[in-house]
Short mmCIF file of C-alpha atoms and ligand atoms in Angstrom, two decimals:
data_model
loop_
_atom_site.label_atom_id
_atom_site.label_comp_id
_atom_site.label_asym_id
_atom_site.label_seq_id
_atom_site.Cartn_x
_atom_site.Cartn_y
_atom_site.Cartn_z
CA MET A 13 20.12 -25.08 136.08
CA ARG A 14 20.58 -21.12 137.15
CA ALA A 15 17.77 -18.43 137.12
CA MET A 16 17.62 -15.32 137.78
CA VAL A 17 14.42 -15.02 140.06
CA LEU A 18 12.53 -11.58 141.52
CA ASP A 19 10.31 -12.45 144.83
CA ALA A 20 8.45 -9.35 144.53
CA PRO A 21 8.56 -5.95 142.88
CA ARG A 22 11.32 -3.44 143.77
CA ARG A 23 13.27 -6.38 144.59
CA LYS A 24 17.11 -7.47 143.39
CA LEU A 25 16.49 -10.04 141.01
CA ARG A 26 18.25 -13.16 143.70
CA LEU A 27 20.31 -15.90 141.74
CA GLU A 28 18.96 -19.54 142.69
CA GLU A 29 21.70 -22.24 141.59
CA HIS A 30 19.25 -25.51 141.49
CA ALA A 31 16.28 -24.32 140.11
CA GLU A 32 13.83 -27.06 138.44
CA PRO A 33 13.36 -26.42 134.52
CA ARG A 34 9.41 -26.87 133.77
CA HIS A 35 8.76 -29.92 132.54
CA PRO A 36 7.37 -28.65 128.35
CA GLY A 37 3.76 -29.55 128.10
CA PRO A 38 2.27 -31.07 124.99
CA ARG A 39 2.63 -28.35 122.87
CA ASP A 40 5.40 -26.78 124.44
CA VAL A 41 10.00 -27.23 123.81
CA LEU A 42 12.62 -26.90 126.79
CA ILE A 43 15.00 -24.94 125.12
CA ARG A 44 18.54 -23.92 126.51
CA VAL A 45 19.27 -20.26 126.54
CA HIS A 46 22.04 -19.18 124.97
CA ALA A 47 21.54 -15.53 125.28
CA CYS A 48 18.07 -12.81 126.54
CA GLY A 49 18.07 -9.66 125.58
CA VAL A 50 16.95 -6.60 128.79
CA CYS A 51 14.05 -5.04 127.44
CA ARG A 52 12.84 -1.36 128.88
CA THR A 53 9.30 -3.66 130.04
CA ASP A 54 11.56 -5.96 132.33
CA LEU A 55 12.80 -2.65 134.48
CA HIS A 56 8.96 -2.41 134.14
CA VAL A 57 8.21 -5.53 136.00
CA VAL A 58 11.07 -4.99 138.24
CA ASP A 59 10.21 -1.90 139.52
CA GLY A 60 6.29 -2.78 139.80
CA GLU A 61 4.92 -0.22 137.57
CA LEU A 62 3.17 -3.42 135.05
CA ALA A 63 0.40 -5.08 137.51
CA ASP A 64 0.37 -8.91 138.48
CA PRO A 65 3.04 -10.30 137.62
CA LYS A 66 3.66 -14.41 138.22
CA LEU A 67 5.24 -14.38 141.51
CA PRO A 68 8.01 -15.58 141.98
CA LEU A 69 9.32 -15.19 138.21
CA VAL A 70 12.41 -15.69 136.31
CA PRO A 71 11.67 -12.46 133.19
CA GLY A 72 12.88 -11.86 130.09
CA HIS A 73 11.20 -11.92 126.85
CA GLU A 74 13.97 -11.54 123.86
CA ILE A 75 15.53 -15.10 124.07
CA VAL A 76 17.48 -17.15 121.67
CA GLY A 77 18.45 -20.85 122.27
CA THR A 78 17.95 -24.34 121.09
CA VAL A 79 15.72 -26.53 121.31
CA ALA A 80 16.65 -29.21 124.21
CA GLU A 81 13.27 -31.32 124.74
CA VAL A 82 10.35 -31.30 122.71
CA GLY A 83 6.50 -32.05 124.14
CA SER A 84 4.50 -34.78 122.55
CA GLU A 85 2.48 -33.32 120.10
CA VAL A 86 5.19 -30.65 118.96
CA GLU A 87 5.08 -30.55 115.28
CA ARG A 88 7.32 -27.60 114.66
CA LEU A 89 10.47 -28.20 116.18
CA LYS A 90 12.78 -30.81 117.09
CA ALA A 91 16.00 -30.94 119.24
CA GLY A 92 18.67 -28.64 118.20
CA ASP A 93 16.82 -26.30 116.26
CA ARG A 94 17.46 -22.61 117.18
CA VAL A 95 14.50 -20.48 118.26
CA GLY A 96 13.97 -17.15 119.88
CA VAL A 97 11.18 -17.10 122.24
CA PRO A 98 9.26 -12.92 121.74
CA TRP A 99 7.01 -11.47 124.85
CA LEU A 100 3.27 -12.83 123.29
CA GLY A 101 4.17 -15.99 124.70
CA TRP A 102 0.61 -17.71 123.95
CA THR A 103 -2.91 -17.25 123.23
CA ASP A 104 -6.13 -18.04 123.40
CA GLY A 105 -7.44 -18.47 119.14
CA THR A 106 -11.11 -17.64 120.22
CA CYS A 107 -11.78 -14.14 121.46
CA ALA A 108 -12.31 -11.69 118.70
CA TYR A 109 -9.20 -9.89 118.97
CA CYS A 110 -7.27 -12.86 118.08
CA ARG A 111 -10.10 -13.87 115.75
CA SER A 112 -9.61 -11.11 113.74
CA GLY A 113 -5.91 -10.85 113.66
CA ARG A 114 -5.62 -8.72 116.13
CA GLU A 115 -4.24 -11.21 118.59
CA ASN A 116 -1.50 -8.76 120.27
CA LEU A 117 -4.90 -7.81 121.76
CA CYS A 118 -6.26 -10.98 122.67
CA ASP A 119 -7.99 -11.04 126.29
CA HIS A 120 -6.57 -14.25 127.50
CA ALA A 121 -3.36 -13.31 126.30
CA ARG A 122 -0.05 -14.76 128.49
CA PHE A 123 3.18 -12.77 127.87
CA THR A 124 7.14 -14.58 128.60
CA GLY A 125 8.95 -12.81 131.39
CA TYR A 126 6.08 -11.57 132.80
CA THR A 127 2.89 -13.82 133.28
CA ILE A 128 4.90 -17.03 132.62
CA ASP A 129 8.62 -17.62 133.08
CA GLY A 130 10.86 -16.16 130.70
CA GLY A 131 14.69 -16.56 129.43
CA TYR A 132 16.83 -14.72 132.02
CA ALA A 133 18.23 -18.44 133.32
CA GLU A 134 19.75 -21.20 131.62
CA TYR A 135 16.72 -23.22 129.86
CA THR A 136 13.17 -21.81 129.79
CA VAL A 137 9.93 -23.33 128.56
CA ALA A 138 7.88 -22.03 125.62
CA ASP A 139 4.90 -23.13 123.29
CA GLU A 140 6.07 -24.03 120.02
CA ARG A 141 4.20 -21.67 118.02
CA TYR A 142 4.63 -18.64 119.65
CA CYS A 143 8.33 -19.21 118.61
CA PHE A 144 10.89 -17.61 115.76
CA PRO A 145 13.33 -19.10 113.74
CA ILE A 146 16.29 -16.76 113.80
CA PRO A 147 18.04 -15.66 110.77
CA ALA A 148 21.48 -17.68 111.03
CA ALA A 149 22.97 -14.29 110.11
CA PHE A 150 22.45 -13.39 113.37
CA GLY A 151 24.86 -14.38 116.32
CA ASP A 152 22.79 -15.81 119.83
CA VAL A 153 23.90 -12.06 121.43
CA ALA A 154 23.23 -9.84 118.01
CA ALA A 155 19.41 -11.48 117.83
CA ALA A 156 18.87 -11.36 120.83
CA PRO A 157 17.58 -7.38 121.01
CA LEU A 158 15.21 -8.12 117.65
CA LEU A 159 13.04 -10.53 119.53
CA CYS A 160 11.50 -7.08 121.10
CA ALA A 161 12.92 -4.36 120.42
CA GLY A 162 13.28 -4.94 116.66
CA LEU A 163 10.04 -6.26 116.44
CA ILE A 164 8.27 -3.76 118.52
CA GLY A 165 9.99 -1.10 116.75
CA TYR A 166 9.00 -2.47 113.22
CA ARG A 167 5.09 -3.08 114.69
CA ALA A 168 5.66 0.76 115.18
CA LEU A 169 6.92 1.52 112.49
CA LYS A 170 4.12 0.17 110.56
CA LEU A 171 1.67 1.57 112.36
CA ALA A 172 3.29 5.06 111.51
CA GLY A 173 1.82 4.79 107.92
CA GLU A 174 4.68 5.04 105.44
CA PRO A 175 6.28 8.71 106.12
CA ASP A 176 9.01 10.82 104.41
CA SER A 177 10.26 11.48 108.02
CA VAL A 178 9.99 9.67 110.52
CA GLY A 179 11.51 10.95 114.23
CA PHE A 180 12.41 8.75 117.71
CA TYR A 181 11.99 9.97 120.97
CA GLY A 182 14.43 7.78 123.35
CA PHE A 183 16.96 6.42 120.70
CA GLY A 184 17.57 2.65 123.31
CA ALA A 185 17.54 -0.67 121.71
CA ALA A 186 14.50 -0.59 119.62
CA ALA A 187 15.27 2.79 117.81
CA HIS A 188 18.64 1.66 117.06
CA ILE A 189 17.23 -0.75 115.18
CA ALA A 190 14.06 0.39 113.83
CA ALA A 191 15.85 3.34 111.93
CA GLN A 192 18.30 1.06 109.80
CA VAL A 193 14.46 -0.36 108.87
CA ALA A 194 13.19 2.73 108.15
CA ARG A 195 16.45 4.75 106.33
CA HIS A 196 16.83 0.98 104.16
CA ARG A 197 12.92 1.69 103.51
CA GLY A 198 14.31 5.80 101.46
CA GLN A 199 12.70 7.20 105.51
CA ARG A 200 15.14 9.99 107.21
CA VAL A 201 15.32 9.84 110.64
CA PHE A 202 15.73 12.34 113.25
CA ALA A 203 16.84 10.64 117.01
CA PHE A 204 15.75 12.90 120.21
CA THR A 205 18.07 11.46 123.59
CA ARG A 206 17.84 13.11 126.58
CA PRO A 207 19.33 16.42 126.56
CA GLY A 208 23.00 16.44 126.78
CA ASP A 209 23.38 12.87 125.77
CA SER A 210 26.36 14.04 123.11
CA ALA A 211 27.13 10.14 123.09
CA GLY A 212 23.59 8.79 122.37
CA GLN A 213 23.26 11.19 119.21
CA ASP A 214 26.52 10.72 118.10
CA PHE A 215 25.46 6.79 118.30
CA ALA A 216 22.58 8.04 116.21
CA ARG A 217 24.03 9.70 113.71
CA GLY A 218 26.41 6.68 113.35
CA LEU A 219 23.27 5.06 111.86
CA GLY A 220 22.46 7.86 109.71
CA ALA A 221 20.56 10.19 111.73
CA VAL A 222 20.13 12.98 109.67
CA TRP A 223 20.04 15.08 112.25
CA ALA A 224 19.76 13.97 115.94
CA GLY A 225 19.53 16.15 119.04
CA GLY A 226 18.41 16.61 123.63
CA SER A 227 14.11 16.02 123.33
CA ASP A 228 13.94 18.70 124.43
CA THR A 229 14.87 21.23 121.22
CA ALA A 230 12.40 21.00 118.34
CA PRO A 231 13.50 19.02 114.89
CA PRO A 232 14.91 21.46 112.09
CA GLU A 233 11.85 21.09 110.27
CA PRO A 234 8.22 18.98 110.56
CA LEU A 235 7.92 15.71 111.16
CA ASP A 236 5.77 13.04 108.54
CA ALA A 237 5.15 11.02 112.12
CA ALA A 238 6.87 10.10 115.34
CA LEU A 239 7.83 7.31 117.85
CA ILE A 240 8.59 7.62 121.20
CA PHE A 241 9.90 5.12 122.69
CA ALA A 242 10.87 6.53 126.12
CA PRO A 243 8.74 6.14 128.91
CA VAL A 244 8.24 9.66 129.69
CA GLY A 245 4.65 10.98 128.98
CA ALA A 246 5.88 14.43 128.66
CA LEU A 247 7.06 14.01 124.62
CA VAL A 248 3.66 13.15 123.49
CA PRO A 249 2.60 16.94 124.08
CA ALA A 250 6.98 17.61 121.81
CA ALA A 251 5.82 15.19 119.73
CA LEU A 252 2.82 16.55 118.54
CA ALA A 253 4.50 19.86 117.99
CA ALA A 254 7.12 18.43 116.11
CA THR A 255 4.90 16.60 113.12
CA VAL A 256 3.40 17.71 110.17
CA LYS A 257 -1.05 18.12 109.45
CA GLY A 258 -1.83 15.01 109.50
CA GLY A 259 1.32 13.07 111.00
CA THR A 260 1.11 10.25 113.61
CA VAL A 261 2.59 10.01 117.58
CA VAL A 262 2.88 5.96 118.11
CA CYS A 263 3.63 5.91 121.89
CA ALA A 264 5.47 2.48 121.67
CA GLY A 265 6.11 1.10 125.52
CA ILE A 266 4.05 -0.25 127.78
CA HIS A 267 4.07 1.93 130.61
CA MET A 268 5.02 6.08 130.65
CA SER A 269 4.45 8.60 133.17
CA ASP A 270 1.25 10.67 132.85
CA ILE A 271 0.88 12.74 129.45
CA PRO A 272 0.52 16.69 130.80
CA ARG A 273 -2.07 18.59 129.76
CA PHE A 274 -1.55 20.22 126.43
CA PRO A 275 -3.77 21.71 124.17
CA TYR A 276 -6.40 20.56 121.55
CA ARG A 277 -4.26 22.76 119.34
CA LEU A 278 -1.35 20.38 118.82
CA LEU A 279 -3.84 17.41 118.08
CA TRP A 280 -6.14 19.52 115.26
CA GLU A 281 -5.73 19.23 112.17
CA GLU A 282 -5.51 15.42 111.84
CA ARG A 283 -2.53 14.06 113.46
CA VAL A 284 -3.50 11.66 115.24
CA LEU A 285 -1.88 9.60 118.44
CA ARG A 286 -2.09 6.38 119.27
CA SER A 287 -0.27 3.31 121.26
CA VAL A 288 1.10 0.33 120.06
CA ALA A 289 0.44 -2.77 122.17
CA ASN A 290 2.55 -6.54 122.22
CA LEU A 291 3.02 -7.94 119.20
CA THR A 292 1.17 -10.92 116.17
CA ARG A 293 3.11 -13.86 115.11
CA ARG A 294 2.76 -12.01 111.71
CA ASP A 295 5.41 -9.03 112.88
CA GLY A 296 7.17 -11.70 113.85
CA GLU A 297 7.41 -13.56 110.85
CA GLU A 298 7.60 -10.16 108.60
CA PHE A 299 10.32 -8.69 110.56
CA MET A 300 12.57 -11.56 111.14
CA ALA A 301 12.62 -12.00 106.84
CA LEU A 302 13.93 -8.69 106.73
CA ALA A 303 16.58 -8.07 108.99
CA PRO A 304 18.62 -9.73 107.36
CA GLN A 305 17.60 -8.18 104.35
CA VAL A 306 18.52 -4.91 105.57
CA PRO A 307 20.40 -5.95 106.73
CA VAL A 308 19.90 -4.82 110.65
CA ARG A 309 23.17 -4.44 112.70
CA THR A 310 22.14 -4.39 116.21
CA THR A 311 24.69 -2.88 119.19
CA THR A 312 24.95 -5.07 122.84
CA MET A 313 26.04 -4.97 125.49
CA PRO A 314 26.60 -8.84 127.37
CA PHE A 315 26.24 -9.51 130.51
CA PRO A 316 26.62 -12.42 132.79
CA LEU A 317 23.59 -14.13 133.74
CA ALA A 318 24.65 -13.77 137.17
CA GLN A 319 25.21 -9.36 136.50
CA ALA A 320 21.06 -8.92 135.57
CA ASN A 321 20.80 -6.82 138.56
CA GLU A 322 23.75 -4.83 136.92
CA ALA A 323 22.25 -4.63 133.57
CA LEU A 324 18.73 -3.54 135.03
CA ALA A 325 20.64 -0.61 136.46
CA SER A 326 22.90 0.28 133.44
CA LEU A 327 19.29 0.57 131.60
CA ARG A 328 17.38 2.42 133.91
CA GLU A 329 20.28 4.88 134.07
CA GLY A 330 20.18 5.03 130.14
CA ARG A 331 23.82 3.81 130.65
CA VAL A 332 23.26 1.14 127.38
CA GLU A 333 24.22 2.07 124.09
CA GLY A 334 22.19 -0.19 121.82
CA ALA A 335 20.66 -3.38 123.81
CA ALA A 336 21.87 -5.28 127.15
CA VAL A 337 22.19 -9.07 127.03
CA LEU A 338 22.82 -12.04 129.46
CA VAL A 339 24.42 -14.54 128.56
CA PRO A 340 24.21 -17.73 130.65
ZN1 LIG B 427 -7.45 -13.95 121.62
ZN1 LIG B 428 10.27 -6.19 125.69
#
């Protein structure tokens, strides 16, 4: 099979023409990949901003495919089933976090496309217990961004409570989905893009944002909550300054540049600053049930598998509207 392989951080991915698909273990399924989303986390892995990836590594954790072969103890899936594979690839089920419904924080979690091989390939292997069924309403490419951008956006929105108004800092793959969920809930969406990115602001307004502007400007009114998807620490004090008393700011990325010093008064008055890490399988089940009801419409930019480096470069340079998706 063909696979795009990272040999070492800060190097381009290498196309391997005759990679061996892994043999599925007892609880694993072998999946023929139809589409794999390109997430900002992939960039952080490739750029060496996340420590200790498996090497060599096949990145990619927004996988949509069909089951080609099942391991000897697989119970839920059979050959031909269409499934999605998310970032959370395995947990121990025994640590204090797993036992308290917080498997996203598992001490020994393994992550698809980071500590286990992912979906930038024609085939991948996943533990069936961490795969999700894909709603029939979504095609393969359209569904791929649901697996991380959608899920993390959903979890971030959940952690923001029940705001009437919510700001999105960074209007990329995650925000363009979460904004639709927010609107579905009757929340008013405010979008912050890179300063001067008028195309991105138009994109946000097209998805129902009541206001869109540069991240260097204040919103026209204080916000009940803000979600930060851009990996820019300077947005943290900006978002705190834009929220009401008791408002919540959620940092939704896995990596962010350092947060600059800011005066305590920005946090004062019971503002809450928190991060969101990974996902639980419950998030996945909830979100996959919700997505067709909204209904979420993903905007995608497909690339052939062999052009994974170009897809990553486009994302790095802010040239992707919605989500980039690799198609083998
Ligand atoms: Zn655990
Ligand atoms: Zn991701």
